[in-house]
Short mmCIF file of C-alpha atoms in Angstrom, two decimals:
data_model
loop_
_atom_site.label_atom_id
_atom_site.label_comp_id
_atom_site.label_asym_id
_atom_site.label_seq_id
_atom_site.Cartn_x
_atom_site.Cartn_y
_atom_site.Cartn_z
CA UNK A 122 0.22 -0.07 -0.28
CA UNK A 123 2.86 2.55 0.65
CA UNK A 124 4.86 1.54 -2.00
CA UNK A 125 1.65 1.66 -4.31
CA UNK A 126 1.59 5.53 -2.84
CA UNK A 127 5.01 6.23 -3.64
CA UNK A 128 5.36 4.81 -6.64
CA UNK A 129 1.91 6.88 -7.52
CA UNK A 130 3.24 10.53 -6.28
CA UNK A 131 6.61 9.96 -8.39
CA UNK A 132 4.36 8.98 -11.24
CA UNK A 133 2.14 12.17 -10.69
CA UNK A 134 5.07 14.00 -10.30
CA UNK A 135 6.67 13.21 -13.88
CA UNK A 136 3.39 14.00 -15.20
CA UNK A 137 3.17 17.33 -14.33
CA UNK A 138 4.60 19.75 -16.44
CA UNK A 139 3.84 23.19 -14.00
CA UNK A 140 3.61 23.54 -10.30
CA UNK A 141 0.00 23.86 -9.17
CA UNK A 142 -1.25 21.05 -12.43
CA UNK A 143 -4.20 19.03 -11.31
CA UNK A 144 -0.79 16.36 -11.56
CA UNK A 145 1.47 18.10 -9.26
CA UNK A 146 -1.58 18.29 -7.22
CA UNK A 147 -1.95 14.67 -7.50
CA UNK A 148 1.51 14.06 -6.40
CA UNK A 149 1.38 15.85 -3.50
CA UNK A 150 -1.83 14.20 -2.29
CA UNK A 151 -0.28 10.12 -3.03
CA UNK A 152 2.76 11.92 -1.23
CA UNK A 153 0.57 12.87 1.90
CA UNK A 154 -1.02 9.17 2.01
CA UNK A 155 2.46 7.83 1.26
CA UNK A 156 3.09 9.55 4.47
CA UNK A 157 -0.11 8.79 6.52
CA UNK A 158 0.92 5.40 5.82
CA UNK A 159 3.89 5.67 7.16
CA UNK A 160 2.82 7.15 10.54
CA UNK A 161 0.05 3.85 10.74
CA UNK A 162 3.04 1.54 9.92
CA UNK A 163 4.66 2.33 12.83
CA UNK A 164 1.58 2.53 15.29
CA UNK A 165 0.49 -0.94 14.54
CA UNK A 166 4.03 -2.63 13.98
CA UNK A 167 7.01 -0.80 14.96
CA UNK A 168 7.62 -2.07 18.66
CA UNK A 169 10.73 -0.91 20.84
CA UNK A 170 12.40 1.08 17.85
CA UNK A 171 11.92 -2.23 15.93
CA UNK A 172 9.78 -3.93 13.42
CA UNK A 173 7.03 -6.32 15.14
CA UNK A 174 7.58 -8.96 12.54
CA UNK A 175 11.07 -9.67 13.38
CA UNK A 176 12.03 -12.18 10.12
CA UNK A 177 14.04 -11.44 7.54
CA UNK A 178 11.04 -10.55 5.35
CA UNK A 179 9.65 -8.31 7.60
CA UNK A 180 13.05 -6.66 8.21
CA UNK A 181 13.52 -6.37 4.21
CA UNK A 182 10.06 -4.55 4.15
CA UNK A 183 10.30 -1.96 6.24
CA UNK A 184 13.80 -0.91 4.59
CA UNK A 185 12.63 -0.86 1.24
CA UNK A 186 9.77 0.91 1.73
CA UNK A 187 11.25 3.58 4.03
CA UNK A 188 8.42 2.55 6.57
CA UNK A 189 10.42 3.14 9.79
CA UNK A 190 10.49 6.33 12.07
CA UNK A 191 13.67 7.30 11.88
CA UNK A 192 17.48 6.76 11.30
CA UNK A 193 18.34 4.92 14.90
CA UNK A 194 14.80 2.31 13.73
CA UNK A 195 16.76 1.78 10.66
CA UNK A 196 19.99 1.56 12.18
CA UNK A 197 18.49 -1.36 14.51
CA UNK A 198 16.72 -3.19 11.75
CA UNK A 199 19.73 -3.37 9.09
CA UNK A 200 21.57 -4.75 12.25
CA UNK A 201 18.33 -7.42 13.24
CA UNK A 202 18.42 -8.24 9.61
CA UNK A 203 22.19 -9.30 9.19
CA UNK A 204 21.84 -11.52 12.26
CA UNK A 205 18.69 -13.07 10.87
CA UNK A 206 20.62 -13.81 7.68
CA UNK A 207 24.09 -15.36 9.72
CA UNK A 208 21.88 -16.99 11.98
CA UNK A 209 19.90 -18.82 9.57
CA UNK A 210 23.55 -20.29 8.71
CA UNK A 211 23.87 -17.64 5.57
CA UNK A 212 20.92 -18.66 4.16
CA UNK A 213 17.55 -16.96 3.10
CA UNK A 214 14.90 -17.32 4.96
CA UNK A 215 12.21 -15.94 2.61
CA UNK A 216 9.64 -16.68 0.10
CA UNK A 217 7.69 -15.03 -2.94
CA UNK A 218 7.56 -11.65 -1.32
CA UNK A 219 10.30 -11.44 0.99
CA UNK A 220 13.38 -13.19 -2.03
CA UNK A 221 12.77 -10.36 -4.94
CA UNK A 222 13.25 -7.54 -2.77
CA UNK A 223 16.15 -9.19 -0.68
CA UNK A 224 19.94 -8.44 -2.37
CA UNK A 225 18.69 -5.46 -3.66
CA UNK A 226 17.63 -4.09 -0.24
CA UNK A 227 20.72 -5.53 1.23
CA UNK A 228 22.99 -3.65 -0.89
CA UNK A 229 20.97 -0.76 -0.46
CA UNK A 230 21.58 -0.14 2.85
CA UNK A 231 24.90 -1.45 2.81
CA UNK A 232 25.60 -4.75 3.24
CA UNK A 233 26.71 -5.94 0.08
CA UNK A 234 28.76 -9.10 1.04
CA UNK A 235 25.68 -10.33 3.14
CA UNK A 236 23.66 -10.51 -1.31
CA UNK A 237 26.77 -11.73 -2.68
CA UNK A 238 26.80 -14.38 0.40
CA UNK A 239 22.96 -15.49 -1.01
CA UNK A 240 24.07 -15.42 -4.38
CA UNK A 241 26.81 -18.12 -4.13
CA UNK A 242 25.32 -20.32 -1.19
CA UNK A 243 25.20 -23.67 -2.50
CA UNK A 244 23.37 -24.89 1.01
CA UNK A 245 19.74 -25.37 0.88
CA UNK A 246 17.91 -22.87 0.26
CA UNK A 247 19.93 -21.17 -2.10
CA UNK A 248 19.79 -20.84 -6.25
CA UNK A 249 23.44 -22.34 -6.21
CA UNK A 250 21.21 -25.19 -4.10
CA UNK A 251 18.65 -25.61 -7.01
CA UNK A 252 21.56 -25.42 -9.67
CA UNK A 253 23.08 -28.56 -8.09
CA UNK A 254 20.44 -30.34 -8.33
CA UNK A 255 20.47 -29.99 -12.23
CA UNK A 256 18.21 -26.57 -12.10
CA UNK A 257 19.11 -24.31 -16.15
CA UNK A 258 15.97 -22.41 -14.74
CA UNK A 259 14.58 -20.69 -11.65
CA UNK A 260 12.50 -22.91 -9.95
CA UNK A 261 9.36 -22.33 -7.56
CA UNK A 262 10.44 -24.59 -4.53
CA UNK A 263 13.39 -24.00 -3.51
CA UNK A 264 13.09 -28.00 -3.12
CA UNK A 265 10.96 -28.72 -5.77
CA UNK A 266 14.11 -31.24 -6.99
CA UNK A 267 16.51 -33.06 -5.22
CA UNK A 268 19.15 -35.71 -6.46
CA UNK A 269 18.91 -37.47 -3.15
CA UNK A 270 14.68 -37.71 -3.25
CA UNK A 271 13.85 -36.97 -6.87
CA UNK A 272 10.27 -34.36 -7.00
CA UNK A 273 8.74 -32.70 -4.41
CA UNK A 274 5.43 -34.99 -3.09
CA UNK A 275 3.94 -31.49 -3.84
CA UNK A 276 2.93 -31.33 -7.28
CA UNK A 277 0.68 -28.59 -7.76
CA UNK A 278 3.00 -25.95 -6.64
CA UNK A 279 6.25 -27.53 -8.23
CA UNK A 280 7.23 -25.17 -11.63
CA UNK A 281 10.13 -25.63 -12.94
CA UNK A 282 10.33 -22.85 -15.00
CA UNK A 283 8.76 -19.33 -12.39
CA UNK A 284 9.52 -15.46 -12.09
CA UNK A 285 9.61 -15.52 -8.16
CA UNK A 286 13.03 -15.93 -6.48
CA UNK A 287 14.53 -15.45 -10.88
CA UNK A 288 14.13 -11.35 -9.03
CA UNK A 289 17.72 -12.22 -8.18
CA UNK A 290 18.65 -11.27 -11.42
CA UNK A 291 17.69 -7.65 -11.36
CA UNK A 292 20.23 -7.43 -8.30
CA UNK A 293 22.86 -9.07 -10.54
CA UNK A 294 22.06 -6.59 -13.46
CA UNK A 295 21.13 -3.52 -11.32
CA UNK A 296 24.28 -3.94 -8.60
CA UNK A 297 26.54 -6.48 -9.55
CA UNK A 298 26.47 -5.31 -13.01
CA UNK A 299 25.65 -1.97 -12.32
CA UNK A 300 23.15 -1.51 -15.25
CA UNK A 301 20.04 1.17 -14.11
CA UNK A 302 18.18 3.46 -16.02
CA UNK A 303 17.81 6.55 -14.53
CA UNK A 304 14.73 7.55 -12.35
CA UNK A 305 14.26 10.85 -13.74
CA UNK A 306 14.57 9.23 -17.43
CA UNK A 307 12.20 6.60 -18.05
CA UNK A 308 13.03 3.50 -21.10
CA UNK A 309 16.83 3.88 -20.51
CA UNK A 310 16.89 7.08 -22.35
CA UNK A 311 19.98 7.69 -19.76
CA UNK A 312 21.64 5.04 -17.58
CA UNK A 313 23.97 4.88 -14.89
CA UNK A 314 26.80 2.50 -14.97
CA UNK A 315 27.78 1.69 -10.90
CA UNK A 316 29.14 -1.24 -10.98
CA UNK A 317 29.89 -3.33 -7.57
CA UNK A 318 32.33 -6.22 -7.44
CA UNK A 319 33.06 -8.65 -5.36
CA UNK A 320 36.03 -10.69 -5.97
CA UNK A 321 33.96 -13.48 -4.68
CA UNK A 322 31.97 -13.78 -7.85
CA UNK A 323 35.19 -13.81 -10.10
CA UNK A 324 33.79 -12.45 -13.25
CA UNK A 325 30.27 -10.77 -14.96
CA UNK A 326 29.06 -10.07 -18.55
CA UNK A 327 25.93 -7.79 -18.87
CA UNK A 328 24.42 -5.48 -21.72
CA UNK A 329 21.22 -3.86 -22.76
CA UNK A 330 20.54 -3.09 -26.37
CA UNK A 331 18.73 0.49 -26.05
CA UNK A 332 17.81 0.88 -29.68
#
């Protein structure tokens, strides 16, 4: 809800051609809505300077969408997120909602080393664990198939080519390789080149055709 309001404010501002026009007014209205949601979030879901949902995903959502009330709360949540990953044997503990934003959020808050650790992790659950089981595409479940036990028993949710966990490639492209469209110039009219290499990765190559 907060993210929708934030995006609507930005889109309205982008459509505005003069101060005070209808789009500028809409932008201000959506910004106010976002701020009101943020206040309500703090009332309902912040306790003792921390999100009440003390999971990897709970921390990620609050950080990714700017819902924490102040810098102290942000720093406390960043440290808690790092601990939540470390205490889980440096593996992620996220589903569809958290996995899509985990590496981008870690990089956003200064924990890019954790993002690389997750990218290159081979224990379950991890992307490379699936690769080690023979995956050539991203699966819907971390354990859709294992060499030891075969296919997961619940075949009703067992896609072997699924978008959700594949969102890590957005991070590889935009952060590790560092190719991003500028926010004020849609469609890659302006491009920010800012790779964040790491020795653990060794090599990466990415390109985009903007013709």
